Short mmCIF file of C-alpha atoms in Angstrom, two decimals:
data_model
loop_
_atom_site.label_atom_id
_atom_site.label_comp_id
_atom_site.label_asym_id
_atom_site.label_seq_id
_atom_site.Cartn_x
_atom_site.Cartn_y
_atom_site.Cartn_z
CA UNK A 1 6.40 3.00 32.06
CA UNK A 2 4.02 1.03 29.84
CA UNK A 3 3.99 3.84 27.30
CA UNK A 4 7.76 3.89 27.09
CA UNK A 5 7.91 0.17 26.39
CA UNK A 6 5.13 0.38 23.77
CA UNK A 7 6.76 3.15 21.77
CA UNK A 8 10.29 1.72 21.83
CA UNK A 9 9.91 -0.74 18.98
CA UNK A 10 13.58 -1.16 18.14
CA UNK A 11 15.45 -1.41 21.42
CA UNK A 12 12.95 -2.93 23.84
CA UNK A 13 11.76 -5.84 21.70
CA UNK A 14 15.24 -6.76 20.47
CA UNK A 15 16.66 -6.77 24.01
CA UNK A 16 13.75 -8.86 25.23
CA UNK A 17 14.32 -11.40 22.43
CA UNK A 18 18.06 -11.58 23.11
CA UNK A 19 17.37 -12.30 26.78
CA UNK A 20 14.84 -15.04 26.04
CA UNK A 21 16.11 -18.23 24.32
CA UNK A 22 12.54 -19.08 23.26
CA UNK A 23 11.89 -15.70 21.65
CA UNK A 24 15.34 -15.65 20.05
CA UNK A 25 14.80 -19.10 18.55
CA UNK A 26 11.54 -17.90 17.03
CA UNK A 27 13.26 -14.89 15.47
CA UNK A 28 16.19 -16.93 14.13
CA UNK A 29 14.06 -19.67 12.59
CA UNK A 30 11.66 -17.10 11.13
CA UNK A 31 14.59 -15.34 9.48
CA UNK A 32 15.78 -18.63 7.99
CA UNK A 33 12.34 -19.50 6.60
CA UNK A 34 11.95 -16.06 5.05
CA UNK A 35 15.44 -16.24 3.51
CA UNK A 36 14.56 -19.52 1.80
CA UNK A 37 11.34 -18.04 0.44
CA UNK A 38 13.11 -14.92 -0.84
CA UNK A 39 15.51 -16.80 -3.10
CA UNK A 40 13.21 -17.96 -5.95
CA UNK A 41 11.22 -14.72 -5.93
CA UNK A 42 14.36 -12.57 -6.10
CA UNK A 43 15.54 -14.63 -9.06
CA UNK A 44 12.13 -14.40 -10.75
CA UNK A 45 11.99 -10.62 -10.29
CA UNK A 46 15.48 -10.34 -11.76
CA UNK A 47 14.23 -12.11 -14.87
CA UNK A 48 11.29 -9.67 -15.08
CA UNK A 49 13.66 -6.72 -14.87
CA UNK A 50 16.03 -8.25 -17.42
CA UNK A 51 19.07 -8.49 -15.13
CA UNK A 52 21.29 -11.23 -13.73
CA UNK A 53 19.76 -13.18 -10.79
CA UNK A 54 22.56 -11.90 -8.57
CA UNK A 55 21.13 -8.39 -8.89
CA UNK A 56 17.82 -9.40 -7.34
CA UNK A 57 19.44 -11.55 -4.65
CA UNK A 58 21.83 -8.79 -3.60
CA UNK A 59 18.92 -6.35 -3.49
CA UNK A 60 16.98 -8.62 -1.14
CA UNK A 61 20.02 -8.92 1.12
CA UNK A 62 20.81 -5.20 1.32
CA UNK A 63 17.16 -4.14 1.64
CA UNK A 64 16.45 -6.52 4.53
CA UNK A 65 19.65 -5.78 6.46
CA UNK A 66 19.44 -2.01 6.03
CA UNK A 67 15.77 -1.77 6.99
CA UNK A 68 16.41 -3.85 10.10
CA UNK A 69 18.08 -0.65 11.36
CA UNK A 70 16.33 2.17 9.49
CA UNK A 71 12.76 0.89 9.06
CA UNK A 72 9.79 2.09 11.07
CA UNK A 73 7.92 -1.23 11.21
CA UNK A 74 9.67 -4.03 13.10
CA UNK A 75 9.45 -7.59 11.73
CA UNK A 76 8.51 -6.35 8.24
CA UNK A 77 10.45 -7.80 5.33
CA UNK A 78 11.68 -5.69 2.41
CA UNK A 79 13.40 -7.14 -0.63
CA UNK A 80 13.36 -7.13 -4.43
CA UNK A 81 9.74 -7.03 -5.58
CA UNK A 82 7.75 -7.53 -8.74
CA UNK A 83 6.27 -4.02 -8.53
CA UNK A 84 9.72 -2.43 -8.64
CA UNK A 85 10.94 -4.88 -11.29
CA UNK A 86 8.09 -3.91 -13.62
CA UNK A 87 8.83 -0.20 -13.17
CA UNK A 88 12.59 -0.37 -13.83
CA UNK A 89 12.58 -3.01 -16.57
CA UNK A 90 12.44 -0.38 -19.38
CA UNK A 91 15.54 1.34 -17.97
CA UNK A 92 17.57 -1.85 -18.23
CA UNK A 93 16.20 -2.68 -21.65
CA UNK A 94 16.81 0.75 -23.16
CA UNK A 95 19.82 2.11 -21.28
CA UNK A 96 21.63 -0.71 -19.47
CA UNK A 97 22.57 -1.83 -15.98
CA UNK A 98 24.38 1.30 -14.84
CA UNK A 99 21.35 3.47 -15.52
CA UNK A 100 19.29 1.01 -13.48
CA UNK A 101 21.56 1.48 -10.48
CA UNK A 102 21.41 5.26 -10.89
CA UNK A 103 17.61 5.01 -11.00
CA UNK A 104 17.53 2.97 -7.80
CA UNK A 105 19.76 5.49 -6.01
CA UNK A 106 17.66 8.46 -7.17
CA UNK A 107 14.48 6.64 -6.14
CA UNK A 108 15.97 6.24 -2.68
CA UNK A 109 16.73 9.96 -2.49
CA UNK A 110 13.17 10.77 -3.54
CA UNK A 111 11.76 8.41 -0.91
CA UNK A 112 13.79 10.16 1.78
CA UNK A 113 12.47 13.52 0.58
CA UNK A 114 8.88 12.23 0.50
CA UNK A 115 9.31 10.79 3.97
CA UNK A 116 10.67 14.06 5.35
CA UNK A 117 7.77 16.11 3.94
CA UNK A 118 5.29 13.73 5.57
CA UNK A 119 3.84 11.78 2.65
CA UNK A 120 3.17 8.90 5.04
CA UNK A 121 0.43 10.99 6.64
CA UNK A 122 -1.61 10.52 3.45
CA UNK A 123 -2.26 6.96 4.63
CA UNK A 124 -5.09 8.33 6.75
CA UNK A 125 -7.01 9.05 3.54
CA UNK A 126 -6.95 5.40 2.45
CA UNK A 127 -10.35 3.88 3.36
CA UNK A 128 -10.65 0.49 5.03
CA UNK A 129 -12.33 -0.96 1.92
CA UNK A 130 -9.23 -0.09 -0.11
CA UNK A 131 -6.98 -1.66 2.53
CA UNK A 132 -9.02 -4.86 2.43
CA UNK A 133 -8.80 -4.81 -1.38
CA UNK A 134 -5.02 -4.38 -1.21
CA UNK A 135 -4.63 -7.32 1.16
CA UNK A 136 -6.83 -9.57 -0.96
CA UNK A 137 -5.22 -8.55 -4.25
CA UNK A 138 -1.69 -9.07 -2.97
CA UNK A 139 -2.68 -12.48 -1.60
CA UNK A 140 -4.06 -13.35 -5.04
CA UNK A 141 -0.88 -12.12 -6.75
CA UNK A 142 1.24 -14.29 -4.44
CA UNK A 143 -0.88 -17.30 -5.44
CA UNK A 144 -0.85 -16.46 -9.17
CA UNK A 145 2.93 -16.12 -9.06
CA UNK A 146 3.14 -19.82 -8.15
CA UNK A 147 1.15 -21.05 -11.17
CA UNK A 148 4.12 -21.06 -13.60
CA UNK A 149 5.77 -23.60 -11.27
CA UNK A 150 2.71 -25.85 -11.56
CA UNK A 151 2.27 -25.86 -15.32
CA UNK A 152 4.13 -28.25 -17.60
CA UNK A 153 6.02 -29.93 -14.75
CA UNK A 154 6.49 -33.63 -13.83
CA UNK A 155 3.46 -35.12 -12.11
CA UNK A 156 5.44 -35.77 -8.91
CA UNK A 157 5.48 -32.02 -8.29
CA UNK A 158 1.79 -32.04 -7.42
CA UNK A 159 1.86 -34.62 -4.60
CA UNK A 160 4.93 -32.86 -3.18
CA UNK A 161 3.09 -29.53 -3.15
CA UNK A 162 0.09 -31.15 -1.46
CA UNK A 163 2.38 -32.79 1.09
CA UNK A 164 4.06 -29.46 1.78
CA UNK A 165 0.71 -27.71 2.31
CA UNK A 166 -0.40 -30.52 4.62
CA UNK A 167 2.76 -30.19 6.74
CA UNK A 168 2.40 -26.42 7.05
CA UNK A 169 -1.30 -26.66 7.93
CA UNK A 170 -1.07 -29.60 10.35
CA UNK A 171 2.27 -29.20 12.16
CA UNK A 172 1.28 -26.11 14.24
CA UNK A 173 -1.46 -28.22 15.86
CA UNK A 174 1.24 -30.55 17.19
CA UNK A 175 4.07 -28.14 17.95
CA UNK A 176 5.18 -24.58 17.26
CA UNK A 177 8.77 -25.13 18.36
CA UNK A 178 9.93 -25.08 14.73
CA UNK A 179 8.25 -23.08 11.95
CA UNK A 180 6.12 -25.39 9.82
CA UNK A 181 7.37 -23.87 6.51
CA UNK A 182 10.96 -24.73 7.45
CA UNK A 183 9.97 -28.32 8.25
CA UNK A 184 8.18 -28.56 4.90
CA UNK A 185 11.19 -27.29 2.97
CA UNK A 186 13.62 -29.61 4.75
CA UNK A 187 11.33 -32.64 4.48
CA UNK A 188 10.56 -32.26 0.78
CA UNK A 189 14.21 -31.55 -0.02
CA UNK A 190 15.21 -34.71 1.85
CA UNK A 191 12.66 -36.73 -0.12
CA UNK A 192 13.84 -35.49 -3.51
CA UNK A 193 17.53 -35.97 -2.66
CA UNK A 194 17.07 -39.39 -1.04
CA UNK A 195 15.06 -40.84 -3.90
CA UNK A 196 17.00 -39.01 -6.62
CA UNK A 197 13.94 -37.28 -8.01
CA UNK A 198 14.69 -34.98 -10.94
CA UNK A 199 12.25 -32.14 -10.35
CA UNK A 200 12.41 -28.37 -10.87
CA UNK A 201 14.59 -26.89 -8.16
CA UNK A 202 16.04 -23.56 -7.07
CA UNK A 203 19.16 -24.13 -9.10
CA UNK A 204 17.10 -24.24 -12.26
CA UNK A 205 15.81 -20.70 -11.65
CA UNK A 206 19.18 -19.07 -12.34
CA UNK A 207 22.81 -18.95 -11.28
CA UNK A 208 23.44 -18.21 -7.62
CA UNK A 209 26.22 -15.74 -6.71
CA UNK A 210 29.56 -17.13 -5.57
CA UNK A 211 30.99 -13.94 -4.02
CA UNK A 212 29.87 -11.14 -1.71
CA UNK A 213 28.47 -7.94 -3.21
CA UNK A 214 30.95 -5.06 -3.36
CA UNK A 215 30.15 -1.32 -3.40
CA UNK A 216 30.35 0.36 -6.77
CA UNK A 217 29.52 3.65 -8.48
CA UNK A 218 27.25 3.54 -11.54
CA UNK A 219 29.19 4.45 -14.68
CA UNK A 220 26.80 7.06 -16.06
CA UNK A 221 27.33 10.69 -17.04
CA UNK A 222 26.37 12.74 -14.00
CA UNK A 223 24.52 15.44 -15.92
CA UNK A 224 21.02 16.71 -16.65
CA UNK A 225 20.56 14.35 -19.60
CA UNK A 226 21.01 11.35 -17.32
CA UNK A 227 18.61 12.91 -14.84
CA UNK A 228 16.07 13.40 -17.62
CA UNK A 229 16.30 9.71 -18.51
CA UNK A 230 16.10 8.20 -15.03
CA UNK A 231 13.91 10.72 -13.17
CA UNK A 232 10.48 9.46 -14.40
CA UNK A 233 11.34 5.86 -13.57
CA UNK A 234 12.89 6.83 -10.23
CA UNK A 235 9.81 8.79 -9.22
CA UNK A 236 7.49 5.93 -10.22
CA UNK A 237 9.66 3.47 -8.29
CA UNK A 238 9.71 5.75 -5.23
CA UNK A 239 5.94 6.13 -5.17
CA UNK A 240 5.14 2.47 -5.85
CA UNK A 241 7.73 1.34 -3.30
CA UNK A 242 6.42 3.66 -0.60
CA UNK A 243 2.82 2.76 -1.28
CA UNK A 244 3.45 -0.97 -1.08
CA UNK A 245 5.65 -0.57 2.01
CA UNK A 246 3.20 1.63 3.91
CA UNK A 247 0.31 -0.67 3.05
CA UNK A 248 2.29 -3.68 4.28
CA UNK A 249 3.26 -1.81 7.44
CA UNK A 250 -0.41 -1.08 8.12
CA UNK A 251 -1.21 -4.75 7.64
CA UNK A 252 1.47 -5.76 10.18
CA UNK A 253 0.13 -3.11 12.56
CA UNK A 254 -3.24 -4.84 12.42
CA UNK A 255 -1.82 -8.36 12.77
CA UNK A 256 0.39 -7.52 15.77
CA UNK A 257 -1.87 -4.86 17.29
CA UNK A 258 1.10 -2.49 17.57
CA UNK A 259 1.71 0.88 15.90
CA UNK A 260 4.63 1.75 13.65
CA UNK A 261 6.39 4.92 12.56
CA UNK A 262 5.28 5.37 8.95
CA UNK A 263 7.45 8.47 8.43
CA UNK A 264 10.53 6.58 9.54
CA UNK A 265 9.55 3.68 7.32
CA UNK A 266 9.32 6.08 4.36
CA UNK A 267 12.82 7.53 4.66
CA UNK A 268 14.14 4.17 5.83
CA UNK A 269 13.05 2.64 2.53
CA UNK A 270 14.91 5.45 0.79
CA UNK A 271 18.13 4.76 2.68
CA UNK A 272 17.83 1.04 1.91
CA UNK A 273 17.39 1.70 -1.82
CA UNK A 274 20.40 4.01 -1.89
CA UNK A 275 22.50 1.32 -0.22
CA UNK A 276 21.10 -1.26 -2.63
CA UNK A 277 21.93 0.87 -5.65
CA UNK A 278 25.55 1.31 -4.57
CA UNK A 279 25.87 -2.46 -4.04
CA UNK A 280 24.56 -3.34 -7.49
CA UNK A 281 21.05 -4.33 -6.43
CA UNK A 282 17.70 -4.12 -8.17
CA UNK A 283 16.05 -2.02 -5.50
CA UNK A 284 12.86 -2.99 -3.74
CA UNK A 285 10.27 -2.38 -1.04
CA UNK A 286 8.21 -4.32 1.47
CA UNK A 287 7.02 -7.76 0.35
CA UNK A 288 3.67 -8.83 1.75
CA UNK A 289 4.14 -12.57 1.21
CA UNK A 290 7.35 -12.93 3.18
CA UNK A 291 6.15 -10.38 5.72
CA UNK A 292 3.01 -12.41 6.45
CA UNK A 293 5.17 -15.52 6.62
CA UNK A 294 7.51 -13.84 9.09
CA UNK A 295 4.86 -12.31 11.34
CA UNK A 296 1.76 -14.45 11.07
CA UNK A 297 3.12 -17.92 10.30
CA UNK A 298 6.57 -17.92 11.92
CA UNK A 299 5.56 -15.61 14.80
CA UNK A 300 8.43 -13.11 14.56
CA UNK A 301 8.01 -9.73 16.24
CA UNK A 302 11.39 -7.96 16.20
CA UNK A 303 14.01 -6.53 13.88
CA UNK A 304 16.17 -9.59 14.53
CA UNK A 305 14.14 -11.68 12.10
CA UNK A 306 14.40 -8.97 9.42
CA UNK A 307 18.15 -8.67 9.85
CA UNK A 308 18.71 -12.43 9.88
CA UNK A 309 16.53 -12.92 6.80
CA UNK A 310 19.05 -10.83 4.87
CA UNK A 311 22.09 -12.45 6.50
CA UNK A 312 20.80 -15.98 6.00
CA UNK A 313 19.93 -15.17 2.40
CA UNK A 314 23.52 -14.17 1.69
CA UNK A 315 24.95 -17.19 3.54
CA UNK A 316 22.61 -19.56 1.72
CA UNK A 317 23.22 -18.31 -1.82
CA UNK A 318 26.97 -17.60 -1.47
CA UNK A 319 28.18 -20.15 1.08
CA UNK A 320 25.66 -22.95 0.63
CA UNK A 321 24.63 -22.38 -2.96
CA UNK A 322 25.10 -26.02 -3.95
CA UNK A 323 22.74 -27.23 -1.24
CA UNK A 324 20.18 -24.48 -1.74
CA UNK A 325 20.11 -25.19 -5.47
CA UNK A 326 18.70 -28.66 -4.71
CA UNK A 327 15.65 -27.39 -2.84
CA UNK A 328 12.62 -28.43 -4.95
CA UNK A 329 10.46 -25.59 -6.14
CA UNK A 330 7.48 -27.67 -5.01
CA UNK A 331 8.46 -26.98 -1.38
CA UNK A 332 8.64 -23.22 -1.87
CA UNK A 333 5.43 -23.21 -3.91
CA UNK A 334 3.66 -24.98 -1.03
CA UNK A 335 4.97 -22.36 1.38
CA UNK A 336 3.84 -19.44 -0.76
CA UNK A 337 0.40 -20.96 -1.42
CA UNK A 338 -0.12 -21.19 2.33
CA UNK A 339 1.08 -17.60 2.66
CA UNK A 340 -1.52 -16.45 0.12
CA UNK A 341 -4.25 -18.40 1.94
CA UNK A 342 -3.24 -16.91 5.29
CA UNK A 343 -2.94 -13.37 3.92
CA UNK A 344 -6.39 -13.36 2.29
CA UNK A 345 -9.12 -11.62 4.30
CA UNK A 346 -11.69 -14.39 3.91
CA UNK A 347 -14.17 -12.65 6.21
CA UNK A 348 -14.48 -9.80 3.70
CA UNK A 349 -15.60 -12.28 1.02
CA UNK A 350 -18.09 -14.21 3.14
CA UNK A 351 -21.68 -13.97 1.82
CA UNK A 352 -22.92 -12.70 5.20
CA UNK A 353 -20.36 -9.89 5.15
CA UNK A 354 -21.12 -8.95 1.56
CA UNK A 355 -24.85 -8.78 2.33
CA UNK A 356 -24.22 -6.52 5.31
CA UNK A 357 -21.70 -4.17 3.67
CA UNK A 358 -22.92 -1.14 1.68
CA UNK A 359 -22.72 -1.66 -2.07
CA UNK A 360 -20.30 1.25 -2.43
CA UNK A 361 -17.85 -0.27 0.07
CA UNK A 362 -17.94 -3.65 -1.65
CA UNK A 363 -17.49 -2.01 -5.06
CA UNK A 364 -14.41 -0.12 -3.86
CA UNK A 365 -12.87 -3.32 -2.49
CA UNK A 366 -13.57 -5.33 -5.65
CA UNK A 367 -12.28 -2.56 -7.95
CA UNK A 368 -9.06 -2.33 -5.95
CA UNK A 369 -8.60 -6.09 -6.26
CA UNK A 370 -9.43 -6.20 -9.97
CA UNK A 371 -7.16 -3.34 -11.03
CA UNK A 372 -4.23 -4.53 -8.89
CA UNK A 373 -4.45 -8.11 -10.12
CA UNK A 374 -4.89 -7.17 -13.78
CA UNK A 375 -2.09 -4.58 -13.85
CA UNK A 376 0.20 -6.20 -11.26
CA UNK A 377 0.61 -2.65 -9.99
CA UNK A 378 -0.46 -1.81 -6.46
CA UNK A 379 -0.36 1.93 -7.14
CA UNK A 380 -3.02 1.66 -9.87
CA UNK A 381 -5.26 -0.40 -7.63
CA UNK A 382 -4.97 1.93 -4.65
CA UNK A 383 -5.53 5.07 -6.72
CA UNK A 384 -8.58 3.49 -8.36
CA UNK A 385 -9.97 2.42 -5.01
CA UNK A 386 -9.37 5.77 -3.30
CA UNK A 387 -10.87 7.78 -6.18
CA UNK A 388 -13.92 5.49 -6.30
CA UNK A 389 -14.36 5.80 -2.54
CA UNK A 390 -14.09 9.60 -2.77
CA UNK A 391 -16.72 9.77 -5.51
CA UNK A 392 -19.04 7.46 -3.58
CA UNK A 393 -18.58 9.52 -0.42
CA UNK A 394 -19.18 12.81 -2.24
CA UNK A 395 -22.33 11.40 -3.84
CA UNK A 396 -23.60 10.11 -0.51
CA UNK A 397 -22.95 13.37 1.35
CA UNK A 398 -24.41 15.48 -1.46
CA UNK A 399 -27.74 13.66 -1.12
CA UNK A 400 -28.14 14.98 2.43
CA UNK A 401 -28.10 18.61 1.28
CA UNK A 402 -31.50 20.25 1.00
CA UNK A 403 -33.07 23.67 0.38
CA UNK A 404 -36.40 24.18 2.12
CA UNK A 405 -38.52 27.33 1.57
CA UNK A 406 -40.12 28.35 4.87
CA UNK A 407 -43.84 29.11 4.71
CA UNK A 408 -44.74 32.62 5.85
CA UNK A 409 -47.91 33.32 7.84
CA UNK A 410 -48.50 36.81 6.43
CA UNK A 411 -49.44 36.63 2.73
CA UNK A 412 -48.25 40.21 2.30
CA UNK A 413 -44.79 39.48 3.65
CA UNK A 414 -42.12 40.76 1.26
CA UNK A 415 -39.42 38.43 2.60
CA UNK A 416 -38.89 34.79 1.60
CA UNK A 417 -36.71 32.60 3.82
CA UNK A 418 -34.90 29.52 2.49
CA UNK A 419 -33.42 27.03 4.95
CA UNK A 420 -30.27 25.41 3.54
CA UNK A 421 -29.09 22.26 5.35
CA UNK A 422 -26.08 19.99 4.85
CA UNK A 423 -22.43 20.04 3.82
CA UNK A 424 -21.88 22.44 0.93
CA UNK A 425 -19.03 21.52 -1.40
CA UNK A 426 -18.56 21.01 -5.13
CA UNK A 427 -20.72 17.88 -5.33
CA UNK A 428 -23.66 19.38 -3.44
CA UNK A 429 -23.45 23.05 -4.42
CA UNK A 430 -23.14 22.79 -8.20
CA UNK A 431 -26.92 22.50 -8.60
CA UNK A 432 -27.69 24.81 -5.68
CA UNK A 433 -28.33 27.70 -8.04
CA UNK A 434 -31.31 25.87 -9.58
CA UNK A 435 -33.18 25.38 -6.30
CA UNK A 436 -34.76 28.86 -6.06
CA UNK A 437 -37.78 30.62 -7.59
CA UNK A 438 -36.09 33.77 -8.91
CA UNK A 439 -39.18 35.14 -10.67
CA UNK A 440 -41.87 34.24 -8.13
CA UNK A 441 -40.06 35.23 -4.94
CA UNK A 442 -40.67 38.60 -3.22
CA UNK A 443 -38.16 41.47 -3.09
CA UNK A 444 -36.19 40.29 -0.07
CA UNK A 445 -34.60 36.83 0.15
CA UNK A 446 -32.99 35.34 3.24
CA UNK A 447 -30.73 32.29 2.97
CA UNK A 448 -30.55 30.67 6.41
CA UNK A 449 -27.32 28.62 6.49
CA UNK A 450 -27.25 27.98 10.23
CA UNK A 451 -27.48 24.22 9.57
CA UNK A 452 -24.97 24.20 6.71
CA UNK A 453 -21.22 24.51 6.28
CA UNK A 454 -19.27 26.02 3.39
CA UNK A 455 -16.29 23.84 2.46
CA UNK A 456 -14.93 25.18 -0.82
CA UNK A 457 -14.85 27.86 -3.51
CA UNK A 458 -17.51 26.06 -5.56
CA UNK A 459 -20.06 26.80 -2.85
CA UNK A 460 -19.06 30.45 -2.59
CA UNK A 461 -19.34 30.74 -6.38
CA UNK A 462 -22.81 29.17 -6.22
CA UNK A 463 -23.94 31.64 -3.55
CA UNK A 464 -22.55 34.50 -5.64
CA UNK A 465 -24.50 33.22 -8.65
CA UNK A 466 -27.71 33.05 -6.63
CA UNK A 467 -27.20 36.62 -5.41
CA UNK A 468 -26.49 37.82 -8.96
CA UNK A 469 -29.61 36.15 -10.40
CA UNK A 470 -31.83 37.75 -7.77
CA UNK A 471 -30.08 41.13 -8.24
CA UNK A 472 -30.81 40.97 -11.98
CA UNK A 473 -34.50 40.95 -11.07
CA UNK A 474 -34.14 43.81 -8.59
CA UNK A 475 -34.20 41.60 -5.50
CA UNK A 476 -31.87 41.57 -2.49
CA UNK A 477 -30.35 38.47 -0.85
CA UNK A 478 -29.19 38.25 2.77
CA UNK A 479 -27.14 35.29 3.99
CA UNK A 480 -27.55 34.45 7.68
CA UNK A 481 -26.41 31.90 10.22
CA UNK A 482 -22.97 31.01 8.87
CA UNK A 483 -20.54 29.56 11.37
CA UNK A 484 -17.20 31.30 11.84
CA UNK A 485 -15.23 29.10 9.44
CA UNK A 486 -17.85 29.48 6.71
CA UNK A 487 -17.99 33.28 7.26
CA UNK A 488 -14.22 33.53 6.87
CA UNK A 489 -14.22 31.49 3.66
CA UNK A 490 -17.18 33.40 2.21
CA UNK A 491 -15.69 36.82 2.98
CA UNK A 492 -12.34 35.87 1.48
CA UNK A 493 -13.72 34.49 -1.79
CA UNK A 494 -17.07 36.12 -2.47
CA UNK A 495 -16.96 38.46 -5.46
CA UNK A 496 -13.49 37.29 -6.56
CA UNK A 497 -14.22 34.02 -8.32
CA UNK A 498 -15.37 35.20 -11.77
CA UNK A 499 -14.37 37.95 -14.12
CA UNK A 500 -17.92 39.24 -14.04
CA UNK A 501 -17.70 40.39 -10.43
#
C-alpha cells in the first residue's frame, strides 16, 4: 500500500491536497507567488529573444499549465527561460517570428523523441560534483539577473529591497500561514502606492497582454529549406531545455526526498513546447528560481501549484494588468535574491568541506560554476563538468594499474610470468606495451590477468602489440586468468584491430 501511494505522484498528492484546506491553501498561495515572480522574468527573456513581451508571458502560461498534466516531476515550474531565449534569439533576428514558432514546435517534437529513446537515463552519468556546481551556478545567475534592477535606480529602491528581504527572512519565524514572498510583494506595493513613490515597476518592463492567447499556425514554407534553417536551433533548444529541466527535477527530488519520472518529464517538456509554439509562445523549460520558490520557500508539493502558477499568471497580466503593472520591481528583486540565497548549496563552499573534498571533485564543481556563469548556458557548464570528471576518474583509475614481474626460483627457468593488476582501458593500457623487457626475457612469457579486467578495444590492441613485439624476437606469449567477459572481448577483437594482423 505504501509503495502505491509513493509512486502515484499525480493522483494521490492532488487528491490529498483537495481534501485538506490547509494543504490546498499552501498550493494556491504558492501558485500565486510564483506567478508574480514569473512576470518580470518572462518579459526580460522576451527582450533577450527580441520578441514582444506577450510572447514570453504566453509561453510561461502554456508551459506551466501543460506540464501540470504531462510533467514527470510534481511541483516543478516550467516557463520561458533565459537559456532558451539565448538559443532562439538568432532565429528571430534573422528569420522572424514565424520561424521562431516553428523552431519551438520542432524542439518539442525532438524532446518527445529524446524522451522516448531514454535520454533521461543519461542523468546517472552526471556526478554529484557537477550537480552541486549546477545548483550553485544557477543560484548565482538568479542573483546576477537582479543586478540591472539595482543599478542607476532611485535610492529608495535599496531600502525597499532590504525591507523585502527582511520580511521574507523573518516572517516564517512568526507564521507560515501565508508565504512570506507574497506578503513582501503586497506590503511593498502598498507602500509605493500609498506614498505615491515613482519607482521602477512591472509596467515599465514592457506592455502586458490585454487578450487571451489564441492558437495559430506559423506562416512558414513547410519544406526542407525551412527545416534546414530551424533544425540546428531546435536541436540546441531541445537539448538545453531537457538538460535544465532534468537537473531541476533532480534538485526537487533531493529537496522533497521523493523520486520523479525523468522519462515522462522529458517527453512532457516536448508536449508543452509544442503547445507553446502553436499558441505563439517563446518556448521554455524548467526554471530553478521559481521552482525553489514554489517547493522550498512556499512549501508546495503537488501539481496544483504548477497549474495555478500558469492560471494566475494569465489572470494577473490579462485581467489585472493595471494593478500588476504597479508592483515595484524592488519587491520582486527582494524575492529573487532570497531565492538565490536559498538555492545556493552553502555547505559545498564551506572551508571545512573544501578541505575535506578531493581536489578533483572541487575542481569539477568550480569549473561547472565558472563555465555556466560566464556563458549563461547550462549545457556548456554540465558538459565541461562531466568531461572533467571523466578525465579525473580515468586518471585516478589508471594509476591503480600495475605490471609486476614474478621472481622465479630456478635461474634456468625459460618462462617469465608478469602479473597484471587493475582495470585495463584506454587510459591505463596505452602505455602497457612499454612495461616489458622484450630483449631480456626468456623464450616463454606468461601474462597473468587474473586480477585485471579488459574494458575496451584499446586494451586488446595493447595486448596484441605486446604479443607481436615478443614474436618478432622469437618468443611466445600466453595470456592466462581472464574472466569470462574479458575472454569474450579479447576473442572477438584480437587480431582484427590493425591492418598488420
